XYZ file of C-alpha atoms in Angstrom:
672
model
C 180.976 77.466 144.940
C 184.153 79.535 144.529
C 184.085 83.267 143.734
C 185.897 82.703 140.415
C 183.063 80.586 138.989
C 179.517 81.531 138.036
C 176.954 79.074 136.665
C 173.609 80.218 135.293
C 172.886 77.303 132.917
C 171.103 74.179 134.175
C 173.365 71.366 135.288
C 172.312 67.918 134.028
C 173.557 64.409 133.258
C 175.040 65.517 129.938
C 177.099 68.503 131.054
C 177.885 67.958 134.740
C 181.361 66.481 134.162
C 182.461 69.447 132.059
C 180.910 71.973 134.451
C 182.652 70.371 137.451
C 185.952 70.421 135.561
C 185.460 74.093 134.625
C 184.773 75.035 138.229
C 187.874 73.175 139.439
C 189.982 74.799 136.722
C 188.732 78.309 137.572
C 189.598 77.815 141.239
C 193.005 76.243 140.584
C 194.039 78.934 138.091
C 192.186 81.774 139.889
C 190.515 82.709 136.599
C 187.066 84.272 136.396
C 184.778 81.854 134.506
C 181.104 82.251 133.609
C 178.800 79.597 132.156
C 175.472 80.845 130.763
C 172.818 79.751 128.271
C 171.390 83.240 127.602
C 172.487 86.866 128.124
C 172.002 88.009 131.708
C 170.332 91.231 132.733
C 167.209 91.046 130.553
C 164.530 88.366 130.725
C 163.434 88.899 127.129
C 166.228 86.694 125.766
C 165.215 83.032 125.447
C 165.921 80.227 122.966
C 164.058 77.121 121.842
C 167.286 75.108 121.567
C 168.112 73.126 124.699
C 171.439 71.601 125.615
C 173.923 74.394 124.780
C 176.104 76.450 127.093
C 178.295 79.496 126.533
C 181.622 79.664 128.385
C 183.016 83.143 129.053
C 186.611 83.519 130.254
C 188.668 86.722 130.023
C 191.520 86.609 127.488
C 189.941 83.627 125.730
C 187.495 83.198 122.887
C 183.764 83.097 123.613
C 183.012 79.355 123.478
C 179.659 77.831 122.491
C 179.406 74.179 123.547
C 176.558 71.804 122.663
C 175.319 68.566 124.247
C 172.128 68.051 122.190
C 173.412 66.125 119.127
C 171.190 68.404 117.000
C 173.654 70.293 114.794
C 171.042 72.329 112.927
C 169.293 73.560 116.055
C 172.654 74.358 117.691
C 173.716 76.420 114.668
C 170.469 78.418 114.848
C 171.024 78.970 118.584
C 174.508 80.393 117.958
C 173.220 82.718 115.212
C 170.334 83.962 117.377
C 172.633 84.433 120.379
C 175.107 86.498 118.333
C 172.280 88.594 116.918
C 171.044 89.339 120.442
C 174.610 90.147 121.532
C 174.803 92.697 118.726
C 171.549 94.219 119.939
C 172.858 94.500 123.520
C 176.088 96.061 122.216
C 174.065 98.658 120.355
C 171.891 99.346 123.406
C 174.863 100.210 125.615
C 176.751 102.007 122.813
C 179.554 99.449 122.667
C 179.064 99.016 118.932
C 181.048 102.127 118.051
C 183.999 100.788 120.040
C 183.977 97.054 119.217
C 182.092 97.078 115.907
C 179.314 94.790 114.663
C 179.562 91.030 115.393
C 180.489 90.253 111.794
C 183.698 92.209 112.380
C 184.982 89.988 115.192
C 182.896 86.809 115.438
C 185.197 84.683 113.242
C 188.235 85.536 115.377
C 186.688 85.726 118.844
C 183.966 83.052 118.836
C 184.340 79.277 118.645
C 181.680 76.526 118.496
C 182.198 72.984 119.822
C 179.521 70.491 118.800
C 180.154 67.816 121.451
C 180.929 68.900 125.006
C 181.074 65.401 126.482
C 184.614 64.656 125.329
C 186.205 68.044 125.957
C 189.313 68.473 128.066
C 189.149 71.776 129.940
C 192.885 72.492 130.064
C 193.293 71.769 126.348
C 190.238 73.831 125.417
C 191.410 76.820 127.460
C 194.895 76.649 125.979
C 193.524 76.387 122.442
C 191.128 79.307 122.921
C 193.681 81.638 124.533
C 194.150 84.996 122.813
C 197.615 86.461 122.306
C 196.587 89.883 121.000
C 195.848 92.387 123.837
C 193.420 94.280 121.576
C 191.370 91.124 120.974
C 191.539 90.270 124.678
C 190.040 93.663 125.474
C 187.173 93.235 122.992
C 186.418 89.801 124.471
C 186.243 91.260 127.989
C 183.873 93.964 126.791
C 181.674 91.244 125.251
C 181.736 89.311 128.545
C 180.685 92.454 130.419
C 177.675 92.802 128.100
C 176.624 89.163 128.472
C 176.935 89.141 132.279
C 175.246 92.502 132.870
C 178.426 94.018 134.337
C 178.070 97.065 132.112
C 181.060 99.429 131.889
C 181.055 103.046 130.785
C 182.487 102.609 127.297
C 183.585 106.265 127.244
C 185.785 105.545 130.268
C 187.229 102.108 129.523
C 187.408 102.494 125.702
C 188.680 99.740 123.422
C 192.275 100.898 122.866
C 195.018 99.467 125.083
C 195.977 101.678 128.062
C 199.720 102.064 128.522
C 200.400 103.832 131.832
C 199.906 102.137 135.204
C 197.313 104.747 136.118
C 195.284 104.244 132.943
C 195.507 100.455 133.256
C 193.674 100.669 136.575
C 191.323 103.543 135.716
C 190.256 101.915 132.459
C 190.219 98.317 133.639
C 187.083 96.553 132.414
C 185.167 95.666 135.559
C 183.500 92.245 135.704
C 181.433 90.979 138.612
C 182.994 87.950 140.265
C 180.984 84.782 140.873
C 179.603 85.841 144.264
C 178.598 89.281 143.022
C 176.910 87.881 139.903
C 175.012 85.306 141.959
C 173.679 88.005 144.266
C 172.364 90.085 141.354
C 170.727 87.264 139.383
C 170.132 84.334 141.706
C 166.770 83.945 143.440
C 167.187 81.943 146.644
C 163.505 81.503 147.466
C 164.067 82.903 150.976
C 162.165 85.765 152.627
C 165.410 87.286 153.860
C 168.774 87.363 152.031
C 171.914 88.672 153.717
C 175.065 89.916 152.044
C 178.138 90.921 154.023
C 181.541 92.181 153.023
C 184.388 94.537 153.774
C 184.360 98.161 152.716
C 185.240 98.318 149.020
C 183.714 94.962 148.058
C 180.951 96.581 146.001
C 177.884 96.052 148.226
C 176.150 99.337 147.398
C 176.797 98.921 143.666
C 175.328 95.413 143.845
C 172.233 96.727 145.623
C 171.708 99.188 142.770
C 171.987 96.362 140.223
C 169.579 94.232 142.280
C 167.209 97.200 142.502
C 167.283 97.593 138.721
C 166.609 93.872 138.195
C 163.648 93.890 140.569
C 162.214 97.162 139.267
C 162.068 96.052 135.625
C 160.954 92.498 136.457
C 157.295 93.439 137.066
C 155.585 96.754 136.226
C 153.786 96.934 139.580
C 156.658 96.054 141.932
C 156.947 98.217 145.069
C 160.513 98.530 146.369
C 162.161 100.391 149.246
C 165.906 101.069 149.390
C 167.014 102.351 152.769
C 169.941 102.936 155.105
C 170.440 104.527 158.503
C 172.461 107.569 157.432
C 170.481 110.506 155.996
C 173.385 111.748 153.846
C 173.921 108.295 152.322
C 170.179 107.947 151.650
C 170.175 111.287 149.853
C 173.244 110.256 147.850
C 171.596 106.961 146.844
C 168.411 108.734 145.791
C 170.440 111.042 143.547
C 172.421 108.123 142.109
C 169.425 106.009 141.123
C 168.227 108.113 138.129
C 171.758 108.288 136.708
C 172.233 104.560 137.262
C 168.905 103.692 135.633
C 169.747 105.918 132.665
C 173.171 104.297 132.337
C 171.588 100.826 132.477
C 169.004 101.876 129.861
C 165.999 101.252 132.095
C 163.014 102.272 129.986
C 160.477 102.394 132.826
C 159.831 105.697 134.551
C 160.864 106.036 138.192
C 157.689 106.505 140.220
C 158.916 107.932 143.526
C 156.571 107.304 146.432
C 154.462 104.986 144.307
C 156.735 102.169 143.155
C 160.088 103.198 144.590
C 161.152 104.693 147.922
C 164.742 105.656 148.737
C 164.897 107.175 152.214
C 166.682 106.806 155.498
C 165.080 104.379 157.907
C 163.341 106.524 160.529
C 161.707 109.534 158.837
C 159.760 112.587 160.007
C 156.250 112.799 161.411
C 155.054 115.405 158.885
C 156.111 113.411 155.785
C 154.877 109.850 155.310
C 157.420 109.136 152.554
C 160.405 110.451 154.515
C 161.411 107.109 156.044
C 160.624 103.401 155.854
C 159.509 103.249 159.490
C 157.429 106.422 158.988
C 155.796 104.954 155.860
C 154.928 101.731 157.695
C 153.362 103.687 160.558
C 151.290 105.720 158.121
C 150.120 102.766 156.039
C 148.925 100.727 159.017
C 147.821 103.645 161.232
C 150.453 102.917 163.869
C 151.665 105.566 166.338
C 154.875 107.163 165.021
C 157.567 107.536 167.671
C 160.238 110.234 167.471
C 163.682 109.760 168.912
C 164.102 110.686 172.557
C 166.303 109.723 175.467
C 163.873 106.903 176.271
C 162.912 105.977 172.672
C 165.558 104.295 170.570
C 165.040 103.112 167.002
C 165.089 99.561 168.341
C 162.182 100.356 170.670
C 160.234 102.181 167.941
C 160.556 99.200 165.566
C 159.777 96.643 168.269
C 156.654 98.546 169.313
C 155.460 98.861 165.693
C 156.008 95.139 165.137
C 154.064 94.314 168.293
C 151.131 96.436 167.063
C 151.190 94.723 163.656
C 151.034 91.301 165.270
C 147.775 92.275 166.944
C 146.150 92.707 163.511
C 144.443 89.582 162.106
C 145.816 90.330 158.617
C 147.174 93.246 156.618
C 148.340 93.822 153.028
C 152.098 94.106 152.352
C 153.608 97.580 152.088
C 156.401 96.502 149.739
C 157.314 93.638 147.451
C 161.020 94.067 148.208
C 163.104 95.992 150.727
C 166.828 96.572 150.226
C 168.818 97.662 153.284
C 172.340 99.095 153.023
C 174.829 99.456 155.907
C 172.906 96.894 157.942
C 175.464 96.994 160.776
C 173.878 100.312 161.808
C 170.483 98.718 162.514
C 168.916 96.683 165.329
C 167.477 93.292 164.438
C 163.993 94.626 165.180
C 164.145 96.802 162.040
C 164.814 93.745 159.866
C 161.915 91.917 161.517
C 159.616 94.905 160.946
C 160.580 95.123 157.274
C 160.080 91.382 156.908
C 156.574 91.603 158.354
C 155.437 94.159 155.740
C 157.301 92.762 152.692
C 155.637 90.375 150.265
C 158.714 88.755 148.715
C 162.288 89.375 149.917
C 164.218 91.653 152.258
C 167.842 92.083 151.112
C 170.220 93.040 153.918
C 173.736 94.260 153.049
C 176.346 95.244 155.610
C 179.981 95.471 156.608
C 180.884 93.221 159.537
C 184.303 94.898 159.789
C 183.675 98.667 159.812
C 186.692 99.140 162.069
C 189.679 96.848 162.445
C 188.955 97.085 166.158
C 185.357 95.899 166.011
C 184.894 93.313 168.733
C 183.604 90.709 166.290
C 184.090 90.220 162.553
C 182.011 87.065 162.372
C 178.272 87.659 162.268
C 176.112 85.495 164.491
C 173.877 85.112 161.431
C 175.593 83.370 158.538
C 175.280 85.502 155.382
C 173.941 84.059 152.147
C 176.629 85.954 150.205
C 180.024 86.754 151.717
C 182.090 89.269 149.736
C 185.713 89.045 150.829
C 187.453 90.695 147.868
C 188.120 94.408 148.250
C 188.062 95.771 144.702
C 188.980 99.344 145.599
C 192.436 98.631 146.984
C 195.437 96.688 145.719
C 195.639 93.463 147.826
C 199.198 94.303 148.952
C 198.092 97.739 150.141
C 195.196 96.171 152.039
C 197.521 93.609 153.638
C 199.924 96.310 154.823
C 197.055 98.489 156.068
C 195.611 95.595 158.083
C 199.055 94.619 159.388
C 200.146 98.081 160.513
C 196.667 98.845 161.850
C 196.611 95.711 163.988
C 200.268 95.883 164.986
C 201.002 92.497 163.394
C 204.664 93.345 162.754
C 205.236 94.420 166.374
C 205.982 92.251 169.389
C 202.824 93.475 171.139
C 199.824 93.046 168.843
C 196.901 95.471 168.974
C 194.454 93.095 167.287
C 194.277 89.451 166.296
C 191.651 87.467 164.392
C 190.783 83.811 164.684
C 191.219 81.645 161.575
C 187.562 81.866 160.534
C 187.651 85.634 160.935
C 190.764 85.919 158.764
C 188.983 83.860 156.100
C 185.847 86.022 156.313
C 188.065 89.024 155.637
C 189.393 87.424 152.463
C 192.627 85.852 153.715
C 194.029 82.447 152.890
C 195.486 81.129 156.149
C 198.631 78.987 156.282
C 200.079 78.069 159.696
C 203.523 76.596 160.234
C 202.952 73.435 162.346
C 206.363 73.799 164.019
C 206.774 77.541 164.693
C 203.056 78.504 164.676
C 203.932 81.406 162.363
C 201.000 82.617 160.257
C 201.283 83.298 156.545
C 198.286 85.331 155.405
C 197.629 85.840 151.714
C 194.915 87.416 149.578
C 193.740 86.230 146.183
C 194.792 88.448 143.262
C 192.264 90.826 141.698
C 191.584 91.414 138.011
C 191.743 95.162 138.565
C 195.459 94.987 139.340
C 196.569 91.958 137.312
C 198.248 94.058 134.593
C 200.484 95.948 137.020
C 204.098 95.111 137.768
C 204.202 95.801 141.503
C 207.653 94.305 141.872
C 209.110 97.366 140.156
C 206.572 99.828 141.601
C 205.316 98.672 145.014
C 201.798 99.667 146.041
C 203.033 101.039 149.404
C 206.173 103.026 150.189
C 207.387 104.245 153.584
C 209.175 107.597 153.265
C 211.263 108.385 156.413
C 212.399 111.969 157.006
C 215.349 113.212 159.071
C 215.443 116.563 160.840
C 212.685 119.125 161.345
C 209.573 117.162 160.457
C 207.400 120.038 159.315
C 209.821 121.306 156.670
C 211.041 117.859 155.622
C 207.518 116.495 155.271
C 206.412 119.389 153.051
C 209.489 118.895 150.862
C 208.779 115.153 150.636
C 205.137 115.792 149.679
C 206.143 118.157 146.883
C 208.758 115.720 145.574
C 206.265 112.825 145.636
C 203.617 114.865 143.796
C 206.178 115.814 141.121
C 207.345 112.180 140.881
C 203.778 110.875 140.507
C 203.131 113.422 137.763
C 206.373 112.491 135.956
C 205.674 108.740 136.133
C 202.004 109.083 135.138
C 201.581 111.491 132.198
C 197.764 111.353 132.363
C 197.502 112.064 136.092
C 195.349 114.998 137.189
C 195.390 117.006 140.407
C 192.277 115.268 141.778
C 193.962 111.844 141.403
C 196.117 112.532 144.472
C 194.939 112.683 148.075
C 197.214 114.215 150.730
C 196.009 113.238 154.188
C 197.429 114.367 157.547
C 196.865 111.945 160.423
C 198.134 114.178 163.233
C 195.688 116.699 164.645
C 197.804 119.644 165.794
C 198.831 123.185 164.805
C 201.837 121.867 162.875
C 199.523 119.879 160.590
C 197.500 122.910 159.546
C 200.636 125.010 159.149
C 201.968 122.376 156.715
C 198.675 122.430 154.797
C 198.886 126.231 154.535
C 202.435 125.948 153.256
C 201.396 123.351 150.654
C 198.741 125.752 149.428
C 201.564 128.144 148.610
C 204.264 125.823 147.225
C 202.225 123.248 145.263
C 200.896 125.751 142.673
C 204.423 127.085 142.146
C 205.871 123.568 141.751
C 203.137 121.902 139.698
C 200.661 124.515 138.519
C 197.896 122.751 140.495
C 195.638 124.492 142.985
C 195.151 123.026 146.459
C 191.771 122.174 147.967
C 191.904 122.120 151.774
C 189.005 119.700 152.128
C 188.746 120.046 155.912
C 187.473 123.555 155.105
C 185.538 122.985 151.847
C 184.105 119.579 152.948
C 184.221 118.268 149.370
C 186.404 117.071 146.519
C 186.948 119.916 144.066
C 187.519 118.967 140.412
C 191.035 119.637 139.093
C 192.411 120.560 142.525
C 194.835 118.673 144.764
C 192.968 117.210 147.751
C 194.501 118.022 151.161
C 192.717 116.991 154.339
C 192.913 115.657 157.852
C 191.829 112.136 158.737
C 188.269 113.220 159.582
C 187.203 113.981 156.013
C 188.268 110.978 153.933
C 185.742 108.217 154.644
C 184.095 107.010 151.455
C 186.650 108.715 149.206
C 189.219 107.054 146.950
C 192.195 108.216 144.915
C 194.695 106.524 142.628
C 197.453 107.923 144.881
C 197.419 108.723 148.599
C 200.183 110.487 150.525
C 199.745 109.938 154.262
C 201.703 112.171 156.679
C 202.247 111.323 160.338
C 205.184 112.305 162.501
C 204.767 109.552 165.085
C 203.144 106.147 164.597
C 201.189 105.898 167.821
C 199.599 102.798 169.310
C 196.159 104.115 170.192
C 193.219 102.298 168.612
C 191.747 105.501 167.226
C 195.031 106.400 165.568
C 195.745 102.958 164.110
C 192.215 102.646 162.723
C 192.617 106.066 161.090
C 195.948 104.947 159.607
C 194.295 101.800 158.231
C 191.410 103.797 156.744
C 193.776 106.338 155.174
C 196.071 103.792 153.535
C 193.107 102.026 151.929
C 191.845 105.207 150.235
C 194.265 104.496 147.368
C 193.627 102.062 144.534
C 197.095 102.309 143.009
C 199.753 103.510 145.430
C 200.048 104.797 149.020
C 202.992 106.677 150.535
C 203.581 107.084 154.284
C 205.781 110.018 155.331
C 207.101 109.570 158.893
C 209.847 110.887 161.154
C 212.848 108.575 161.460
C 213.810 109.896 164.889
C 210.318 109.569 166.388
C 209.770 105.996 165.171
C 213.025 104.211 165.928
C 211.336 101.296 167.703
C 208.655 100.498 165.117
C 210.025 101.734 161.779
C 212.395 98.846 161.081
C 209.693 96.250 161.867
C 207.249 97.967 159.489
C 209.833 98.183 156.713
C 210.719 94.491 157.082
C 207.049 93.457 157.111
C 206.327 95.596 154.052
C 209.315 94.077 152.226
C 207.828 90.593 152.771
C 204.420 91.739 151.475
C 205.954 93.340 148.387
C 208.352 90.461 147.764
C 206.305 87.373 148.668
C 202.730 88.689 148.662
C 202.041 87.513 152.230
C 201.870 88.764 155.813
C 204.167 86.857 158.165
C 203.180 87.173 161.812
C 203.427 85.251 165.047
C 200.104 84.854 166.891
C 199.768 86.292 170.394
C 199.670 83.980 173.386
C 196.403 83.185 175.143
C 197.209 85.778 177.830
C 198.013 88.383 175.183
C 194.719 87.642 173.394
C 192.826 88.226 176.652
C 194.639 91.538 177.087
C 193.807 92.551 173.479
C 190.127 91.689 173.955
C 189.983 93.726 177.171
C 191.677 96.707 175.530
C 189.308 96.611 172.537
C 186.341 96.382 174.888
C 187.528 99.563 176.579
C 188.036 101.353 173.258
C 184.538 100.399 172.065
C 182.763 101.144 175.329
C 180.012 103.724 175.610
C 181.460 105.332 178.735
C 182.552 108.964 178.579
C 186.217 109.929 178.539
C 185.673 111.400 182.020
C 184.463 108.050 183.369
C 187.174 106.185 181.460
C 190.017 108.290 182.899
C 188.593 108.207 186.413
C 188.469 104.419 186.205
C 192.208 104.529 185.451
C 192.770 107.102 188.213
C 191.229 104.576 190.607
C 193.604 101.889 189.305
C 196.723 103.992 189.952
C 195.356 105.635 193.132
C 195.325 109.270 191.997
C 194.380 111.578 194.854
C 191.145 113.581 194.280
C 193.082 116.870 194.557
C 195.073 116.098 191.374
C 192.301 114.622 189.238
C 190.872 117.764 187.530
C 194.302 119.028 186.422
C 195.413 115.535 185.410
C 192.283 115.106 183.262
C 192.975 118.423 181.491
C 196.601 117.442 180.927
C 195.607 114.056 179.470
C 193.224 115.701 177.001
C 196.067 117.913 175.777
C 198.566 115.039 175.472
C 196.531 112.076 174.216
C 193.203 113.634 173.229
C 190.046 111.730 174.107
C 191.722 108.401 173.371
C 190.314 105.197 174.846
C 193.550 103.196 174.571
C 193.740 101.876 178.152
C 197.486 101.207 178.266
C 198.453 104.467 176.568
C 196.247 106.583 178.838
C 197.363 104.707 181.949
C 201.064 105.066 181.101
C 200.674 108.768 180.303
C 198.592 109.382 183.436
C 201.222 107.720 185.637
C 203.966 109.880 184.101
C 201.991 113.134 184.423
C 200.779 112.295 187.932
C 204.359 111.702 189.079
C 205.391 115.109 187.679
C 202.430 116.773 189.431
C 203.325 115.155 192.744
C 206.953 116.270 192.479
C 205.866 119.765 191.515
C 203.660 120.066 194.581
C 206.421 119.120 196.999
């Protein structure tokens, strides 16, 4: 089933032709389409009438369609449904914005008594709305009926005018895959969801948690992840999320709901899922040590459980976030102590240089749409990160891997050229990116430090002029280079930005946080998990190391509206033209054009990535290269120190080898 289509109503002999046609239409037109027979998100809504469906499509009237041939019963169903919709609107405080149903039902709702003879294209054309204000009310109604609740104070009902407000206040609707994950019960003991960063996995887990928690008053649920900071953040988010979703049941921490990291501490049974399991079943709790990994601790606990003839479940449901951080033994352990379902959500593509982006276990839900970032920005970030516009690629994916990452693959049968495209997203559909591209490369000429600071100031002033509602915290300024010049530029910005704009500067590499109403300035080490409408990325030289390119990819995708890349023209003569041409194709045609590497080049790429992802120390890595180029033992200590100063602890094999050869030759000449 495609991600544009969601079906909750029962499919039967009467409606299957129309439902099939609706699904085909949604895919062909790339239009989000929902078919329901009751409001989602609350089990209390049910109707005696059978045979009716409700079709929800943005920018079109809410359409009630009947197949029962019982006009009186159908009319009562519509009236009851609208009454319940009004109640939901009141519950989430939409009523003040959109009004009572009597205000809009005659203009925004349509009833069709016989669905068997309907033509989908004609019906969609007839029900299309021309008034943007009415379109917006309809989308708010759809969000209520599908449980994709928006903060009405943020999105509001009036029409946003600026590009920034159009994105900030876009009414968010779950796509088909996301909605299925929240509401569909697969009848499996283990359900896996995978997707790129920015596809909404954590938000979906919170919605699933809410659904499960209110479903039965005695449900026991654990939400966990590997990272302690993320676990703490999730625990703090849950009360706010439950309040926002109007959950009336009290949160009973440590009784019905646990939100902890996975391992835990010996002196607190509720501090971790593994710790809780050990306490409940009187299993020995193992702390981390050089010889005790989390994999071993979970495997040992599971082995002890299997020795027991029987034992009661610890949880009804377990929800696991960031599953790529866990060994399989943890999933097996959770499964053994869970009565109903273990939900496992992860990102198979944490880094563009991960060795594999196709899980050996096929997920039940694959989220390939990145909702944080404009598709054109994501395409450029992937392309420049992988070196797709350069003659020597740094990374290449097989066709299935491209598809798993959300790309539509088109190969030229004659030239073998790839054309990679992403489906459009509702979040950015109202923007005219032809006039304002989502990515701009800003070359500088002359002294980079001074020119870059001037370019940053000019871009900040331009963003403010073009977006009247922009605030200081809407812009992220991120330096990729890690040297004294970088921090000198940040210090200078702290002086000139307030004079130019009136905004204060937050040097986040010192404060370690986003500060409200201050301009965010940081290095590449303090941006993961953050997002901004606008990102200004500064790098003097576009290097080819894997660490650098992955950081460049991560930085570019922090924006959800526009990214700027300030670079030195002189330092990037070889690569700059290729990047500009590739970006022009993305902005103009909406595709990446790239030639695939040869079989030999693919082998070289795989070897290089294996080196970059290895667990060996930088000392061992460099000495392996010293052996390759026959460096004499006398020169090795000084050469290692010199490499650290020039390339840092970078595991790019070719870059380190080339630099080592150059430095070693200089050392040999200097010793003569």
